[in-house]
XYZ file of C-alpha atoms in Angstrom:
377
model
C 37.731 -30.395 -13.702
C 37.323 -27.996 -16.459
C 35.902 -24.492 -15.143
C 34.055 -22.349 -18.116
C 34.629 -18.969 -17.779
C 30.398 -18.716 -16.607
C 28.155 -21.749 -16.712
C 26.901 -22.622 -19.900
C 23.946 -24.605 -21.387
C 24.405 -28.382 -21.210
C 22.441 -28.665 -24.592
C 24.222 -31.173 -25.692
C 25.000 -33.028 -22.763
C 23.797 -35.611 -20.331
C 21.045 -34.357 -18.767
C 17.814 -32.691 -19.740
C 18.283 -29.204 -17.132
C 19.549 -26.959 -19.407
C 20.492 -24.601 -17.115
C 23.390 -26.923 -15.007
C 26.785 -26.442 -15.742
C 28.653 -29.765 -17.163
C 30.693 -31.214 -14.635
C 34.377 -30.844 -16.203
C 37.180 -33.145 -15.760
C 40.274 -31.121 -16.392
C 42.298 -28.130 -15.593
C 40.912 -25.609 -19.032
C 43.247 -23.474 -20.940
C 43.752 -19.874 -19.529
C 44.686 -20.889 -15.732
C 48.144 -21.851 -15.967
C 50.203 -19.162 -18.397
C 52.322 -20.223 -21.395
C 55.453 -20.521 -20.235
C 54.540 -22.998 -17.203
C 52.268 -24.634 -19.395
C 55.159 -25.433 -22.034
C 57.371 -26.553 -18.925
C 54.561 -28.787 -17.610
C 53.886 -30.004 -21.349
C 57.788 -30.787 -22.212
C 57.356 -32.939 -18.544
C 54.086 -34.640 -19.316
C 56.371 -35.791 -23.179
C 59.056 -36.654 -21.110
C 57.113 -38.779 -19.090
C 55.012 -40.457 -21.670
C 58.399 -41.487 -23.303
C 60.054 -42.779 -20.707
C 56.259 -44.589 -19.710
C 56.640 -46.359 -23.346
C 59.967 -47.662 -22.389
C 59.027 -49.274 -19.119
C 55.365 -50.381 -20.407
C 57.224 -53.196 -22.923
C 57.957 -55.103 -19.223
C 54.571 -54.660 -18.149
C 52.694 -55.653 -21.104
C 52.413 -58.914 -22.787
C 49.875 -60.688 -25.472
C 47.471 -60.898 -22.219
C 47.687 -57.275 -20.618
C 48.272 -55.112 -23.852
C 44.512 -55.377 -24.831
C 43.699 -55.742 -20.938
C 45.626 -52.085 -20.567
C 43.239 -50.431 -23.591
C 40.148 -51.508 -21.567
C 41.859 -50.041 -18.312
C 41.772 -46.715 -20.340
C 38.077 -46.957 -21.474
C 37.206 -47.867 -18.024
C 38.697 -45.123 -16.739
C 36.985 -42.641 -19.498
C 33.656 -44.521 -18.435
C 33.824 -43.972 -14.723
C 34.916 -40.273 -14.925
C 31.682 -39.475 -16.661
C 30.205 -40.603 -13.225
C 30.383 -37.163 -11.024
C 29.570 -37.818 -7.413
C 28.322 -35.369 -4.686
C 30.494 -34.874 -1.680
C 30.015 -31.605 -0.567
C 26.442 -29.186 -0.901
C 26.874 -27.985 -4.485
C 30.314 -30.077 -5.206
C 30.671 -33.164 -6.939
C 33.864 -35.169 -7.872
C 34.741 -38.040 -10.553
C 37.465 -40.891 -10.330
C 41.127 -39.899 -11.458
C 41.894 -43.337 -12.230
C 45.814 -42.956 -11.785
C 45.601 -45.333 -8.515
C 43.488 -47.903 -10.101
C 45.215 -47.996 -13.686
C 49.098 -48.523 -11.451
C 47.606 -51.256 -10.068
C 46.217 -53.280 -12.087
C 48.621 -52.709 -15.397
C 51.400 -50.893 -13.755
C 52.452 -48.116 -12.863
C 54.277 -47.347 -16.809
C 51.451 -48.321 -18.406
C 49.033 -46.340 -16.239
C 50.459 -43.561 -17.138
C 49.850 -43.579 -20.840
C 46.122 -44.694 -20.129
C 45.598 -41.746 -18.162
C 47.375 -40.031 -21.030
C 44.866 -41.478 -23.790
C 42.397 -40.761 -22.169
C 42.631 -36.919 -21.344
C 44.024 -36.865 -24.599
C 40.806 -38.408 -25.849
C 38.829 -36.156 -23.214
C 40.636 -33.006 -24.985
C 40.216 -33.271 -28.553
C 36.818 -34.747 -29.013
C 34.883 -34.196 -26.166
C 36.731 -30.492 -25.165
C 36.853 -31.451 -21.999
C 39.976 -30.065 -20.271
C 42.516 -27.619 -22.323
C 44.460 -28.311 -25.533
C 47.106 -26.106 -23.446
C 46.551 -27.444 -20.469
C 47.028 -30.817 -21.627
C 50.674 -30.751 -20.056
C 49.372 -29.713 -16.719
C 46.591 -32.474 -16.679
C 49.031 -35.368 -17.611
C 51.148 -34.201 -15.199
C 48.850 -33.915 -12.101
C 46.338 -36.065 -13.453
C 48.106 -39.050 -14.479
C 52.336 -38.737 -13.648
C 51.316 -37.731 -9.987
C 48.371 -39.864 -9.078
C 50.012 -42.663 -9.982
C 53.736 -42.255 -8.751
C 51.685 -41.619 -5.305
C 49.369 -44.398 -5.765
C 51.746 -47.248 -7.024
C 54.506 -46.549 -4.170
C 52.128 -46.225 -1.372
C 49.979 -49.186 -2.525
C 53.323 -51.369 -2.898
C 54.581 -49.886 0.494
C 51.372 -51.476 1.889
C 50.822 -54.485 0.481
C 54.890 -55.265 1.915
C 54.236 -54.017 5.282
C 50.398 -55.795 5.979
C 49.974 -59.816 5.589
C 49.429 -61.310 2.299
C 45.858 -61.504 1.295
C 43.034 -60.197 -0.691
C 41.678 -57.888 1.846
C 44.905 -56.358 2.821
C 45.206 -55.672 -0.845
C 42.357 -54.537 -1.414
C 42.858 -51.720 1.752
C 46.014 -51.034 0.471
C 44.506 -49.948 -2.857
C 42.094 -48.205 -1.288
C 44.191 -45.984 1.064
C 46.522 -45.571 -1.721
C 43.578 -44.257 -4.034
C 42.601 -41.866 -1.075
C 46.167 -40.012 -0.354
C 46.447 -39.640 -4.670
C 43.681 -37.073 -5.274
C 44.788 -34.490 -2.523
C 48.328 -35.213 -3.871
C 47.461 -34.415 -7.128
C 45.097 -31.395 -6.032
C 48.939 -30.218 -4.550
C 50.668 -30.237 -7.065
C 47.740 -28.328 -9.547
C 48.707 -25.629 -6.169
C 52.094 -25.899 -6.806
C 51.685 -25.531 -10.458
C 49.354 -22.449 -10.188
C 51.851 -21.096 -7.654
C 54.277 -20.670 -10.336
C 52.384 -19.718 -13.010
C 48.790 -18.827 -11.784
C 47.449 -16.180 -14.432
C 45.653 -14.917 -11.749
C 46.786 -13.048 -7.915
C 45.216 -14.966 -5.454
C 47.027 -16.066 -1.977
C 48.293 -19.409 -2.349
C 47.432 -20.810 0.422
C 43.545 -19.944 0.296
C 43.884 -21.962 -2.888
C 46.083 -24.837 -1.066
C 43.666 -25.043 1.767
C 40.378 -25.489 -0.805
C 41.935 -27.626 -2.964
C 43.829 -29.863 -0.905
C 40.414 -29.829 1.492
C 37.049 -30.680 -1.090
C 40.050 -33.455 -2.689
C 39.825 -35.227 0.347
C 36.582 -36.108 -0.091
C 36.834 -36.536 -3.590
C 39.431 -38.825 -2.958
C 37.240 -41.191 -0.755
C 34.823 -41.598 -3.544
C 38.255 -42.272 -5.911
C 39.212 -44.788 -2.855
C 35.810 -46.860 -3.033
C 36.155 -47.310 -6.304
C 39.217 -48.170 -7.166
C 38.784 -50.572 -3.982
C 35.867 -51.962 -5.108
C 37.709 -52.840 -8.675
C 41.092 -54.104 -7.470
C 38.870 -56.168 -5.482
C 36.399 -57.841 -7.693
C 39.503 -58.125 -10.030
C 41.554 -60.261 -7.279
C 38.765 -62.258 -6.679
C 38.527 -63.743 -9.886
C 41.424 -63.084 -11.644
C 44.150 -62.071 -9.050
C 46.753 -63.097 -11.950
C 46.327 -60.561 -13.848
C 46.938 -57.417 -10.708
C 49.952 -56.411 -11.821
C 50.073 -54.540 -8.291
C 50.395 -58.034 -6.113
C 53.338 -59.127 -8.323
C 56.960 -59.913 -6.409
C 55.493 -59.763 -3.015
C 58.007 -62.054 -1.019
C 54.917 -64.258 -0.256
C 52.094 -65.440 -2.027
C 48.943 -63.504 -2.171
C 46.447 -65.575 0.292
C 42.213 -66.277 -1.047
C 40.292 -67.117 1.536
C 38.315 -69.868 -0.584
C 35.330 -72.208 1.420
C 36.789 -70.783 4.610
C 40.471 -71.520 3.854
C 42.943 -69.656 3.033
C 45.267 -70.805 -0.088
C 47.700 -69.495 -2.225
C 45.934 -67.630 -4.985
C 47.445 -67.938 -8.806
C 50.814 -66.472 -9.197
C 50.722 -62.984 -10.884
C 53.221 -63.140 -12.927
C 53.890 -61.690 -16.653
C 56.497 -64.503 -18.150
C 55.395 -67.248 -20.220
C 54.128 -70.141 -18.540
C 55.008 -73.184 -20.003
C 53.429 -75.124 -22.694
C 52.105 -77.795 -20.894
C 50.437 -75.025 -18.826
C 48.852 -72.428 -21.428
C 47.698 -68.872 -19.840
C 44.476 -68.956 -18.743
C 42.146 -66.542 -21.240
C 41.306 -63.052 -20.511
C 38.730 -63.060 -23.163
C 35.298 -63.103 -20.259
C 37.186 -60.489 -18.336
C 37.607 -58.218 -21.112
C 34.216 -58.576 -23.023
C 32.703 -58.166 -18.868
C 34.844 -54.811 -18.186
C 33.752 -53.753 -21.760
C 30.093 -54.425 -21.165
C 30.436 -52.733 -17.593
C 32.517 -49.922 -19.186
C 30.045 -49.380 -22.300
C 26.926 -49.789 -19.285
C 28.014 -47.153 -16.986
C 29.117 -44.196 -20.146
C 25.806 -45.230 -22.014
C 23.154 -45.329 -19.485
C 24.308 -44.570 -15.694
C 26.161 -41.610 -16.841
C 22.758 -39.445 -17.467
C 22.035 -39.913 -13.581
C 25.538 -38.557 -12.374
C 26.093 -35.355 -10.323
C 25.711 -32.084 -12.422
C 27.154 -29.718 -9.746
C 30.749 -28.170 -10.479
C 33.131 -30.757 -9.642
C 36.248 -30.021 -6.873
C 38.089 -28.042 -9.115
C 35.493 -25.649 -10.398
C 34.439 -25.461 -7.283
C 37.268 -23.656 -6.015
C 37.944 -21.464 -9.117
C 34.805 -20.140 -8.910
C 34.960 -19.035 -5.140
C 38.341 -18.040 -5.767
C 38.511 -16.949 -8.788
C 40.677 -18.648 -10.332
C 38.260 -18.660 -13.294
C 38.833 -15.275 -14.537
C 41.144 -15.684 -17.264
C 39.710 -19.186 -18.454
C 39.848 -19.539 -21.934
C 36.939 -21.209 -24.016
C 38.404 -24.770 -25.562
C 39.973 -24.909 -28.683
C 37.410 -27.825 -29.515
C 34.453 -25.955 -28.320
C 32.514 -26.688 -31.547
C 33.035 -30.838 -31.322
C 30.561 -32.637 -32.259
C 31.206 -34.431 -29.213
C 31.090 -31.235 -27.125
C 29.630 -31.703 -23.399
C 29.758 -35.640 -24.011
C 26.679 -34.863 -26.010
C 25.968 -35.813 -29.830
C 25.291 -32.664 -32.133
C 21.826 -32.376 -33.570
C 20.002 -35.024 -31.180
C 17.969 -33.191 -29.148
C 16.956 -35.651 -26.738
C 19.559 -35.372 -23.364
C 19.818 -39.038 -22.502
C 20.378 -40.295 -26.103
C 23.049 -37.843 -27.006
C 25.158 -38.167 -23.494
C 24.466 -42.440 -23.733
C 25.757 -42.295 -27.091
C 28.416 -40.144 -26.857
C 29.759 -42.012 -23.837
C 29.337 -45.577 -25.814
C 31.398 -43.367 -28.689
C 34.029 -42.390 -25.865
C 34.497 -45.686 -24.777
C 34.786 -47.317 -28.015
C 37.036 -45.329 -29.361
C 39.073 -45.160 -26.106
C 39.686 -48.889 -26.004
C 40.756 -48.945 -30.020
C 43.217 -46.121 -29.422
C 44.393 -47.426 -26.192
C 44.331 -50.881 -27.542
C 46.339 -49.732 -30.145
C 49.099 -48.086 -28.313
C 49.768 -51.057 -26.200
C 49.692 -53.465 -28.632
C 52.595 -50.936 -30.743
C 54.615 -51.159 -27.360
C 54.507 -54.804 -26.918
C 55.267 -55.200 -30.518
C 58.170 -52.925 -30.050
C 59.193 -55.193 -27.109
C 59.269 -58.417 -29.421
C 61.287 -56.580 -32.312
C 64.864 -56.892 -30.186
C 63.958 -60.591 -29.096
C 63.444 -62.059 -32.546
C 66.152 -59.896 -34.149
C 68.108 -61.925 -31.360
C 67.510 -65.027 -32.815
C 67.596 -63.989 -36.445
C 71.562 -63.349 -35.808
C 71.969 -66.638 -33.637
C 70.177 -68.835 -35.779
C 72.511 -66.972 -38.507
């Protein structure tokens, strides 16, 4: 959702029309002013640290490297701009989908890798705006998300396909909520005078249908994931029954999702195939189906552009990237430099996220063996 100040060349980017505008994921610098933008950064810190501290329950020597390929995923399917509106397109937010299946902690510092990642490589989204995108991007998508999807799944019967409905409503009713609070955000510190509620009413409205694209896909994953792995959904844990397969026309108690140790008797099943398969799928759809997406101005530049909201954007700090556009500097050809700079995005997504989680787990460990250091002392 990043709005240049005037559409610009792709050169670089995915595609071979050079005169298309590249679909932006992020709020750019210039639309918010500083001193909301410093607010909205100190809250974004704030709730990346406290995110660090509740991530050592979620993750374990299974999820932590399961949570890094969330994060690429995520990076991977936001290159993918649909249509949903003549001359509109939209991408997956990912807060719903990442809450789900790692938690709703952890989702919020994949979100934050990955606009983080977005930002300083690929100068997609502000370095100033950063703040404002964690916040609306990631802390709001997924508090919405994660509570509504849990609300669900306790209210409907215990099965896959309630689940799955649950995750997809949930994914729906996140976007507009997070297109609200960018309107709530600009109300306060817009750096441009524009009625507020033209601006409510636009984005709120072309983030409805953004969010039913968002809702089919994050549907579509929590779904494929239950099916085969519904142990590792963080989102089905503690329900007061037992999630329900329906397996050769029965229905029977699907594998408990639970994060503690089993016993040794009983070692955890490997998550080895479903990480190399979401890597593969990940590495697939940033590589090669990435080049077909929408090129139309996604929801948000949509509506700074009729509204002008645009008029005080700011060109990115990391304009001159190699990485700029998702495109490779000095390859010419369109569908090599946007396949390999999504196969760099990924990669380097799921090493940095990988990274982080694996810290935070660590960090979880320290207090348990220094435990049993000064018992066995």
């Amino acid at each position: 959702m990043t709005p240049p100040a005037e559409p610009r060349p792709r050169g670089r980017g995915r595609r071979a029309e050079p005169q298309e505008a590249e679909p932006p994921h992020a709020c750019t610098d210039g639309f918010i002013d500083a001193p909301v933008s410093v607010a909205a950064g100190a809250f974004a810190a704030g709730a990346v640290a406290v995110s660090l501290r509740g991530a050592r329950r979620e993750l374990d020597e299974r999820t932590a490297p399961l949570a890094g390929l969330v994060a690429a995923f995520i990076f991977a399917v936001q290159m993918l701009n649909f249509p949903v509106a003549a001359g509109t397109s939209g991408h997956l937010m990912g807060g719903a989908l990442a809450a789900i299946l790692v938690g709703p902690y952890t989702a919020v510092l994949c979100l934050a890798v990955v606009l983080l990642m977005q930002g300083i490589f690929f100068a997609d989204g502000g370095l100033t705006a950063l703040g404002v995108n964690i916040t609306v991007m990631g802390v709001v998508t997924v508090l919405v998300a994660y509570g509504l999807f849990r609300l669900l799944t306790g209210l409907l019967p215990r099965t896959r396909r309630s689940a799955t409905a649950s995750a997809f409503v949930a994914a729906l009713v996140s976007v507009p909520a997070s297109a609200a609070a960018f309107t709530l955000l600009y109300r306060v510190g817009g750096t441009t005078d524009i009625p507020i509620g033209k601006v409510f009413t636009a984005m709120v409205g072309v983030h409805v249908l953004i969010g039913i694209g968002e809702a089919v896909i994050t549907a579509l994953t929590v779904g494929a994931v239950l099916a085969v792995r519904p142990d590792l959904v963080h989102g089905v844990q503690g329900l007061t029954a037992p999630l329900k397969l329906r397996i050769d026309g029965e229905l029977v108690d699907a594998p408990a999702a639970t994060r503690e140790p089993e016993p040794a008797s009983a070692p955890a099943r490997s998550t080895r195939g479903v990480w190399i398969t979401g890597l593969v799928s990940a590495l697939f759809l940033a590589g090669f189906v990435s080049f077909y997406a929408s090129a139309s101005p996604d929801g948000l530049e949509r509506v700074a552009a009729d509204q002008g909201i645009d008029e005080k954007a700011e060109e990115h700090g990391a304009a001159d990237s190699p990485l700029a556009d998702y495109g490779v500097g000095d390859i010419a050809d369109a569908r090599l430099s946007g396949g390999l700079a999504g196969v760099i995005g990924v990669s380097a997504t799921v090493v940095v996220g990988t990274g982080v989680f694996w810290v935070v787990r660590r960090r979880k460990e320290a207090p348990i063996e220094a435990s049993r250091e000064h018992e066995n002392a």
